[in-house]
Coordinates of C-alpha atoms and ligand atoms in Angstrom, one line a residue:
M101 CA -0.6 -2.5 29.5
L102 CA 0.3 1.1 29.5
K103 CA 3.4 2.4 27.9
A104 CA 5.4 5.6 27.6
Y105 CA 8.1 7.3 25.8
T106 CA 9.6 10.9 26.3
D107 CA 12.3 12.8 25.1
L108 CA 11.6 12.3 21.6
N109 CA 13.2 14.6 19.7
Q110 CA 10.0 15.2 17.4
I111 CA 6.6 13.5 17.4
V112 CA 5.0 13.9 14.1
T113 CA 1.4 13.7 14.8
L114 CA -0.2 14.7 11.8
K115 CA -2.9 16.1 14.1
G116 CA -3.6 19.0 11.2
A117 CA -3.5 16.9 8.4
H118 CA -6.0 14.5 10.3
Q119 CA -8.3 17.5 11.3
K120 CA -8.4 18.2 7.3
D121 CA -9.1 14.5 6.1
G122 CA -5.7 14.2 4.5
R123 CA -6.5 17.1 2.0
S124 CA -5.2 20.3 1.1
L125 CA -2.2 20.1 3.3
L126 CA 0.1 22.8 4.6
P127 CA 3.7 22.0 5.7
A128 CA 2.5 23.0 9.5
D129 CA -0.3 20.3 9.3
L130 CA 2.6 17.8 10.1
S131 CA 2.0 19.4 13.4
I132 CA 5.2 18.4 15.3
V133 CA 5.7 18.3 18.9
S134 CA 9.3 19.1 19.9
N135 CA 10.8 17.1 22.8
G136 CA 7.8 14.8 22.8
A137 CA 6.2 12.4 25.0
I138 CA 3.3 9.7 24.3
V139 CA 1.3 7.5 26.7
F140 CA -0.7 4.6 25.1
D141 CA -2.0 1.2 25.7
E142 CA -2.6 -1.7 23.7
V143 CA -5.6 -0.3 21.7
K144 CA -5.2 3.5 21.8
I145 CA -3.0 6.5 22.2
L146 CA -4.1 8.4 25.6
W147 CA -1.9 11.4 25.9
V148 CA 0.5 13.4 23.6
G149 CA 2.4 16.2 24.5
E150 CA 5.7 18.1 25.4
T151 CA 8.1 16.0 27.8
D152 CA 7.9 19.2 29.9
R153 CA 4.3 18.8 30.6
F154 CA 4.4 14.6 30.8
P155 CA 1.9 13.8 33.4
S156 CA 3.6 12.8 36.6
Q157 CA 1.4 9.8 37.3
Y158 CA 2.9 8.3 34.2
R159 CA 6.5 9.0 35.5
P160 CA 7.3 5.2 36.2
L161 CA 6.2 4.2 32.8
A162 CA 8.5 6.3 30.9
Q163 CA 11.2 4.9 28.5
S164 CA 13.5 7.9 27.1
L165 CA 13.8 7.9 23.3
K166 CA 16.2 10.8 23.0
G167 CA 18.0 11.2 19.6
H168 CA 14.7 9.7 18.0
V169 CA 11.8 10.9 15.7
L170 CA 8.2 9.1 16.0
T171 CA 5.8 9.2 13.1
P172 CA 2.4 7.6 12.6
E173 CA 3.2 4.1 11.2
L174 CA 4.3 3.5 7.6
V175 CA 1.7 2.0 5.6
D176 CA 2.6 0.4 2.2
S177 CA -1.0 0.2 0.6
H178 CA -0.2 -1.4 -2.8
T179 CA 2.1 -4.8 -3.1
H180 CA 2.0 -7.9 -5.1
L181 CA 4.6 -9.8 -2.7
V182 CA 3.3 -13.2 -3.0
F183 CA 5.0 -14.3 -6.3
R184 CA 7.7 -17.0 -7.6
G185 CA 10.4 -16.1 -9.8
D186 CA 11.8 -12.7 -11.2
R187 CA 11.6 -10.7 -14.3
A188 CA 15.0 -9.8 -14.9
Q189 CA 15.0 -10.8 -18.3
E190 CA 12.0 -8.6 -19.1
Y191 CA 13.7 -5.8 -17.4
A192 CA 16.7 -6.1 -19.6
D193 CA 14.6 -6.3 -22.7
R194 CA 12.7 -3.3 -21.6
L195 CA 15.9 -1.3 -21.6
N196 CA 16.6 -2.5 -24.7
G197 CA 13.5 -0.9 -26.3
V198 CA 10.6 -3.7 -25.9
S199 CA 7.6 -2.1 -24.0
Y200 CA 6.0 -3.6 -21.0
E201 CA 2.8 -3.9 -23.2
Q202 CA 4.8 -5.8 -25.9
I203 CA 6.4 -8.2 -23.6
A204 CA 2.7 -9.3 -22.3
Q205 CA 1.2 -9.4 -25.7
R206 CA 3.8 -12.2 -26.4
G207 CA 3.0 -13.8 -23.4
G208 CA 5.2 -12.5 -20.7
G209 CA 4.7 -9.9 -17.9
I210 CA 2.0 -11.2 -15.2
L211 CA 1.2 -14.3 -17.5
Y212 CA 4.9 -15.5 -17.1
T213 CA 4.6 -14.4 -13.1
A214 CA 1.6 -16.7 -13.0
R215 CA 3.3 -19.8 -14.9
M216 CA 6.3 -19.5 -12.3
T217 CA 3.8 -19.2 -9.7
N218 CA 1.9 -22.0 -10.2
E219 CA 4.8 -24.3 -10.3
A220 CA 5.6 -23.4 -6.9
S221 CA 4.3 -25.4 -3.8
P222 CA 2.4 -23.3 -1.2
E223 CA 4.8 -23.9 1.4
E224 CA 7.7 -22.2 -1.1
L225 CA 5.0 -19.2 -1.7
F226 CA 4.8 -18.9 2.3
R227 CA 8.4 -18.7 3.0
D228 CA 9.5 -16.2 0.1
A229 CA 6.4 -13.9 1.4
C230 CA 7.8 -14.1 5.0
E231 CA 11.1 -13.1 3.9
R232 CA 9.9 -10.1 1.9
L233 CA 7.5 -9.1 4.9
E234 CA 10.5 -9.4 7.3
R235 CA 12.3 -7.2 4.7
I236 CA 9.8 -4.4 4.5
H237 CA 9.2 -4.4 8.1
S238 CA 12.7 -3.6 8.7
Y239 CA 12.0 -0.4 6.7
G240 CA 9.5 0.7 9.5
V241 CA 6.3 -0.4 7.3
G242 CA 4.1 -1.9 10.0
T243 CA 0.9 -2.1 7.8
I244 CA 0.8 -3.8 4.6
E245 CA -1.6 -4.4 1.9
I246 CA -0.9 -7.8 -0.1
K247 CA -2.8 -8.6 -3.3
S248 CA -3.5 -12.3 -4.8
G249 CA -3.2 -12.4 -8.7
Y250 CA -0.4 -14.5 -9.8
G251 CA -2.7 -17.9 -9.7
L252 CA -5.1 -17.0 -12.3
N253 CA -7.1 -19.9 -11.7
F254 CA -9.6 -21.1 -9.2
D255 CA -7.6 -23.4 -7.2
R256 CA -4.5 -21.4 -7.2
E257 CA -6.1 -17.9 -6.5
L258 CA -7.8 -19.8 -3.3
E259 CA -4.5 -20.8 -2.4
L260 CA -3.0 -17.2 -2.5
S261 CA -5.9 -15.7 -0.5
L262 CA -5.4 -18.3 1.7
T263 CA -1.4 -17.9 2.0
I264 CA -2.2 -13.9 2.8
D265 CA -4.3 -15.1 5.4
R266 CA -2.0 -17.2 6.9
L267 CA 0.6 -14.5 6.6
K268 CA -2.0 -12.1 8.6
K269 CA -2.3 -14.5 11.2
K270 CA 1.6 -15.3 11.7
Y271 CA 2.4 -11.7 12.2
Q272 CA -0.8 -10.3 13.7
N273 CA 1.6 -9.2 16.7
R274 CA 3.8 -7.1 14.6
I275 CA 2.5 -6.4 11.2
R276 CA -1.0 -5.4 10.3
I277 CA -1.9 -7.1 7.0
F278 CA -4.7 -6.2 4.5
N279 CA -5.8 -9.2 2.0
T280 CA -6.9 -7.9 -1.3
Y281 CA -8.4 -10.4 -3.7
L282 CA -6.9 -9.6 -7.3
A283 CA -7.8 -12.7 -9.2
A284 CA -9.0 -10.0 -12.1
H285 CA -5.1 -9.2 -12.8
D286 CA -5.0 -10.9 -16.2
V287 CA -6.7 -13.0 -18.6
P288 CA -5.3 -16.5 -19.1
A289 CA -4.6 -17.6 -22.9
S290 CA -7.0 -20.3 -22.2
F291 CA -10.4 -18.0 -22.1
S292 CA -11.8 -16.5 -25.3
D293 CA -12.0 -13.0 -23.3
S294 CA -11.9 -11.1 -19.8
T295 CA -15.6 -11.6 -19.3
A296 CA -15.6 -15.2 -19.8
Y297 CA -12.7 -15.5 -17.2
L298 CA -14.2 -13.2 -14.7
R299 CA -17.6 -15.3 -14.8
S300 CA -16.0 -18.6 -14.6
V301 CA -13.4 -17.7 -12.2
V302 CA -13.1 -14.6 -10.5
L303 CA -16.9 -14.1 -9.7
P304 CA -17.5 -17.9 -8.4
L305 CA -14.5 -17.6 -6.2
L306 CA -15.5 -14.3 -4.8
E307 CA -18.7 -16.2 -3.5
K308 CA -16.8 -19.0 -2.0
L309 CA -14.2 -16.5 -0.3
A310 CA -16.8 -13.8 0.8
P311 CA -18.5 -15.9 3.7
S312 CA -15.1 -16.8 5.1
G313 CA -14.5 -13.2 5.6
I314 CA -10.8 -13.3 4.7
I315 CA -11.0 -10.9 2.0
D316 CA -10.6 -7.0 3.0
A317 CA -11.1 -5.7 -0.6
V318 CA -11.2 -6.7 -4.2
D319 CA -9.3 -5.2 -7.2
I320 CA -9.2 -5.5 -10.8
F321 CA -6.8 -4.5 -13.6
H322 CA -8.9 -2.1 -15.6
E323 CA -6.6 -1.7 -18.9
K324 CA -6.7 -2.3 -22.7
N325 CA -6.2 -6.1 -23.3
Y326 CA -6.9 -6.8 -19.5
F327 CA -10.3 -5.9 -18.1
S328 CA -13.1 -3.9 -19.4
T329 CA -15.4 -1.3 -18.0
A330 CA -18.3 -3.7 -18.0
D331 CA -16.1 -6.3 -16.2
V332 CA -15.3 -3.6 -13.4
H333 CA -19.1 -3.2 -13.2
L334 CA -19.8 -6.7 -12.5
L335 CA -17.2 -7.3 -10.3
F336 CA -17.7 -4.2 -8.2
S337 CA -21.6 -4.5 -8.2
R338 CA -21.3 -8.0 -6.8
S339 CA -18.5 -7.2 -4.2
Q340 CA -20.7 -4.0 -3.3
E341 CA -24.1 -6.6 -2.6
L342 CA -21.3 -8.6 -0.3
G343 CA -20.3 -5.6 1.5
I344 CA -16.7 -6.1 0.3
P345 CA -15.0 -2.5 -0.1
R346 CA -13.1 -2.0 -3.5
K347 CA -9.9 -1.0 -5.0
I348 CA -8.9 -0.5 -8.6
H349 CA -5.5 -0.4 -11.1
A350 CA -6.8 2.5 -12.7
D351 CA -5.9 4.7 -15.8
E352 CA -2.1 3.4 -15.9
L353 CA -1.5 2.8 -19.4
N354 CA -4.4 4.7 -21.0
D355 CA -7.2 6.9 -19.8
N356 CA -10.1 4.3 -19.5
G357 CA -12.0 6.4 -17.4
G358 CA -11.0 4.2 -14.1
A359 CA -11.0 7.1 -11.7
G360 CA -14.5 8.1 -12.4
L361 CA -15.4 4.5 -12.2
A362 CA -13.8 4.1 -8.8
A363 CA -15.5 7.3 -7.3
D364 CA -19.0 5.8 -8.7
H365 CA -18.4 2.6 -6.9
E366 CA -17.2 4.5 -4.0
A367 CA -13.9 2.3 -4.0
L368 CA -11.2 2.9 -1.3
S369 CA -8.6 3.9 -3.7
A370 CA -7.6 4.3 -7.5
D371 CA -4.2 3.3 -8.1
H372 CA -1.8 4.5 -10.6
L373 CA -3.4 7.2 -12.5
L374 CA -0.4 8.1 -14.8
K375 CA -2.8 8.8 -17.5
I376 CA -5.7 10.1 -15.4
S377 CA -8.2 12.8 -17.1
E378 CA -9.3 16.3 -16.1
A379 CA -12.9 14.6 -15.4
G380 CA -11.2 11.8 -13.4
I381 CA -9.0 14.3 -11.2
T382 CA -12.2 16.3 -10.7
A383 CA -14.4 13.1 -9.9
L384 CA -12.0 11.6 -7.3
A385 CA -11.5 15.1 -5.8
A386 CA -15.1 15.2 -5.0
S387 CA -15.2 11.6 -3.7
S388 CA -13.9 9.7 -0.6
T389 CA -11.8 7.4 -2.8
V390 CA -8.1 7.9 -2.3
A391 CA -5.6 8.5 -5.4
T392 CA -3.0 6.1 -4.7
L393 CA 0.3 7.0 -6.5
L394 CA 2.9 4.4 -7.6
P395 CA 5.8 6.4 -8.4
G396 CA 8.2 3.4 -8.1
T397 CA 6.2 1.9 -11.0
A398 CA 6.6 5.1 -13.5
F399 CA 10.2 5.1 -12.5
F400 CA 10.8 1.4 -13.2
L401 CA 8.7 1.6 -16.8
G402 CA 10.6 5.0 -17.6
K403 CA 6.9 6.6 -17.9
P404 CA 6.0 10.0 -16.8
L405 CA 4.7 10.0 -13.5
A406 CA 1.1 10.9 -12.3
P407 CA 0.0 14.5 -12.1
A408 CA 0.2 14.6 -8.4
R409 CA 0.1 18.3 -7.9
K410 CA -3.0 18.6 -10.0
L411 CA -4.9 16.2 -7.8
L412 CA -3.7 17.5 -4.5
D413 CA -4.7 21.2 -5.6
A414 CA -8.1 19.9 -6.9
G415 CA -8.5 18.6 -3.4
A416 CA -8.0 14.8 -3.4
R417 CA -6.6 12.5 -1.0
V418 CA -3.4 11.2 -2.1
A419 CA -1.4 8.2 -0.9
I420 CA 2.0 6.8 -2.4
A421 CA 2.4 3.2 -2.1
S422 CA 5.4 1.0 -3.4
D423 CA 3.6 -1.5 -5.8
F424 CA 6.3 -3.9 -5.1
N425 CA 5.8 -6.7 -7.6
P426 CA 8.4 -9.1 -10.0
G427 CA 7.6 -6.8 -13.3
S428 CA 6.4 -3.1 -13.3
C429 CA 8.2 -2.2 -10.1
H430 CA 10.6 -4.5 -8.7
C431 CA 11.3 -2.3 -5.4
D432 CA 10.1 -2.9 -1.8
N433 CA 11.0 0.4 -0.3
L434 CA 8.5 2.6 0.3
L435 CA 10.5 5.5 1.9
L436 CA 12.9 5.4 -1.0
V437 CA 10.0 5.6 -3.4
A438 CA 8.3 8.4 -1.7
S439 CA 11.2 10.4 -0.8
L440 CA 12.6 10.4 -4.5
A441 CA 9.2 11.0 -5.8
A442 CA 8.3 13.7 -3.5
A443 CA 10.7 16.3 -5.0
Q444 CA 9.5 15.0 -8.4
L445 CA 6.0 15.6 -8.0
K446 CA 6.2 18.9 -6.0
L447 CA 4.8 17.4 -2.5
N448 CA 5.5 19.7 0.8
Q449 CA 6.3 17.7 3.3
S450 CA 3.0 17.3 5.1
E451 CA 1.7 15.7 1.7
L452 CA 4.8 13.5 1.4
W453 CA 4.3 12.1 5.1
A454 CA 0.3 11.9 5.0
S455 CA 0.6 9.9 1.6
I456 CA 2.5 7.0 3.3
T457 CA 0.9 7.3 6.8
L458 CA -2.6 8.8 7.1
N459 CA -3.8 8.8 3.4
A460 CA -2.3 5.2 2.9
A461 CA -4.3 3.9 6.1
A462 CA -7.8 5.6 4.5
A463 CA -6.7 3.6 1.4
L464 CA -7.2 0.6 3.3
G465 CA -10.1 1.9 4.7
M466 CA -8.3 2.3 8.3
K467 CA -9.6 5.4 9.8
N468 CA -8.2 4.4 13.2
Q469 CA -4.5 5.1 12.5
G470 CA -2.3 7.5 10.7
A471 CA -2.1 10.4 13.3
L472 CA -0.6 10.5 16.7
I473 CA -3.6 11.9 18.9
P474 CA -5.4 10.4 21.7
G475 CA -8.0 7.8 20.6
M476 CA -6.1 6.8 17.7
A477 CA -4.6 3.3 17.5
P478 CA -1.0 3.3 18.7
R479 CA 0.7 2.4 15.4
F480 CA 4.1 4.1 15.2
S481 CA 7.5 4.1 13.3
L482 CA 10.7 5.3 14.9
F483 CA 13.6 6.6 13.3
R484 CA 17.0 7.2 14.9
T485 CA 17.6 10.8 14.0
D486 CA 17.2 14.4 14.9
S487 CA 14.2 15.6 12.9
V488 CA 11.7 14.5 10.3
S489 CA 13.6 16.1 7.4
H490 CA 16.4 13.9 8.1
V491 CA 14.4 10.7 7.4
T492 CA 13.7 11.2 3.4
Y493 CA 16.7 13.5 3.2
N494 CA 18.9 10.4 3.7
W495 CA 16.9 8.9 0.8
G496 CA 17.9 5.0 0.3
R497 CA 19.1 4.7 4.1
N498 CA 17.2 2.8 6.4
L499 CA 16.9 5.2 9.4
S500 CA 13.9 2.7 11.1
V501 CA 14.5 1.2 14.4
T502 CA 12.3 -1.5 16.2
L503 CA 10.1 -0.2 19.1
P504 CA 11.1 -0.7 22.7
Ligands
NIG757 O1 0.5 -2.7 -10.2 N1 -0.8 -3.4 -13.3 C1 -0.8 -4.2 -13.1 N2 -0.3 -5.0 -12.0 C2 0.8 -4.6 -11.7 C3 2.1 -5.1 -12.2 C4 2.2 -6.5 -11.9 C5 3.2 -7.3 -12.9 O2 3.6 -6.6 -14.0 O3 3.6 -8.1 -12.6 C6 0.9 -3.2 -11.2 O4 1.9 -2.7 -11.9
FE758 FE1 -0.1 -3.0 -8.9

C-alpha cells in the first residue's frame, strides 16, 4: 500500500552521509529537505523532495505532517534487555568507592544478574522484556539489538535466545529486532577457566542454534578475567564457518587488542573501545567494522569516554548505542545518551545523527536503512518539533511521536 507524508518542516535524509559510507561527515551531510514530502510503500521509499514539487499523482495519498521532523529510524545497536533484578546496591557501592572490576571479583556484576535471571521463569523474563521494549520504542527507537548472556548455562542461554526470537516475532510489525548470542558474557565459577566454559557451553549451543537461523550474530566479552584472545579466535572462526556475523565487547576496561581482532575477523562492530590503542584505531578505520561507542556506560561507571574524535578523524565508521543493562549502564534512552555525549565527544550534527541511525544500522549489517532516499526501507522516526536541532537540544525530553 502506498503512503505519502507532506509539509514536514524537515526531512533529515542523511543522503550525503550515505554516499560517504557514514565516514568523514560534514554538517551538510545531514542533507535536510525543508518543507519536505515523502512517498513509500511497505518495502521501500519511492520519492523524497520538497512539498512544492510533490508529484500530483500522489496527491490523494498525502497526509500533512506540518510541525514535524522526519529522520531515519533510530537504531539502538547494543542492549542487554533480557534480565531479571537490579544492581542498585552495586551502583551505591560504586559511588562509595568500590570499582566495577572489584564487584565482579567478589561474585557480583554479570554473575549476580545471571543468578537472578536463572531464578525467573521464561514468562517473567518475556514480560519484563516487553515492557522495556515498549518504553524504548516510545522514544522513537524502531530497530533494536538484544543480546542474550545472563543465563550462562546451556539450557538457560538457549531459552534466552528463544525469548529474543519470541520478542522478534511478537513485534515484527513495529520493531525490527536483531538477536545477538552472547553466552560468552562471563565465566560461571563452576568452570576452571573461560576456555573450558566456551568449549562445553558456548560452542555446543552455537552448533545447536545455528541451523535454526534465529541467531543474527555472536558476541563475546573480550576482557581480562572474562574471555581471552584465544577464546575470541575460537568463537569467531567457528561462527565465520557457520556464516554468522560477529560482534565484540572490545577494549572496555583495558587495551586488549580487541579492535584489531574485530577488524581481522571482519566483525560487524567493535563496541565500547574506552581503552582502544592507536593501532586499534588505525585497524578499525581501514576496515568495514563499525566502532560502536557506549558513552552511557562510561558516564555510569565514571570512566573517561572513548576517543571518538580520533576514530572519526581517522575515518572510522562510528555508531552510538545505549548498552542498556542492569549493571554498567542502567539507561535505556538512546537519544539522551547521544545528545549528552555529542558535546563531550565533539561530534558534529551529521556525525551525531549518523551514529544513531545509518551507522548503527550498519553495526547490525542492515544496509537497507538509515537514509531517507529512494530504494531504502521505509523506516523513520518522527518528532513533533520545528527542526532536527530541537530534538537533541531538548535533551532528556521525548519529542518522538507515533507515525500516522
Ligand atoms: O556492555 N561489558 C560487558 N557487558 C555489559 C555489562 C553487563 C553488566 O554489567 O551486567 C556491558 O557493559
Ligand atoms: Fe554490552
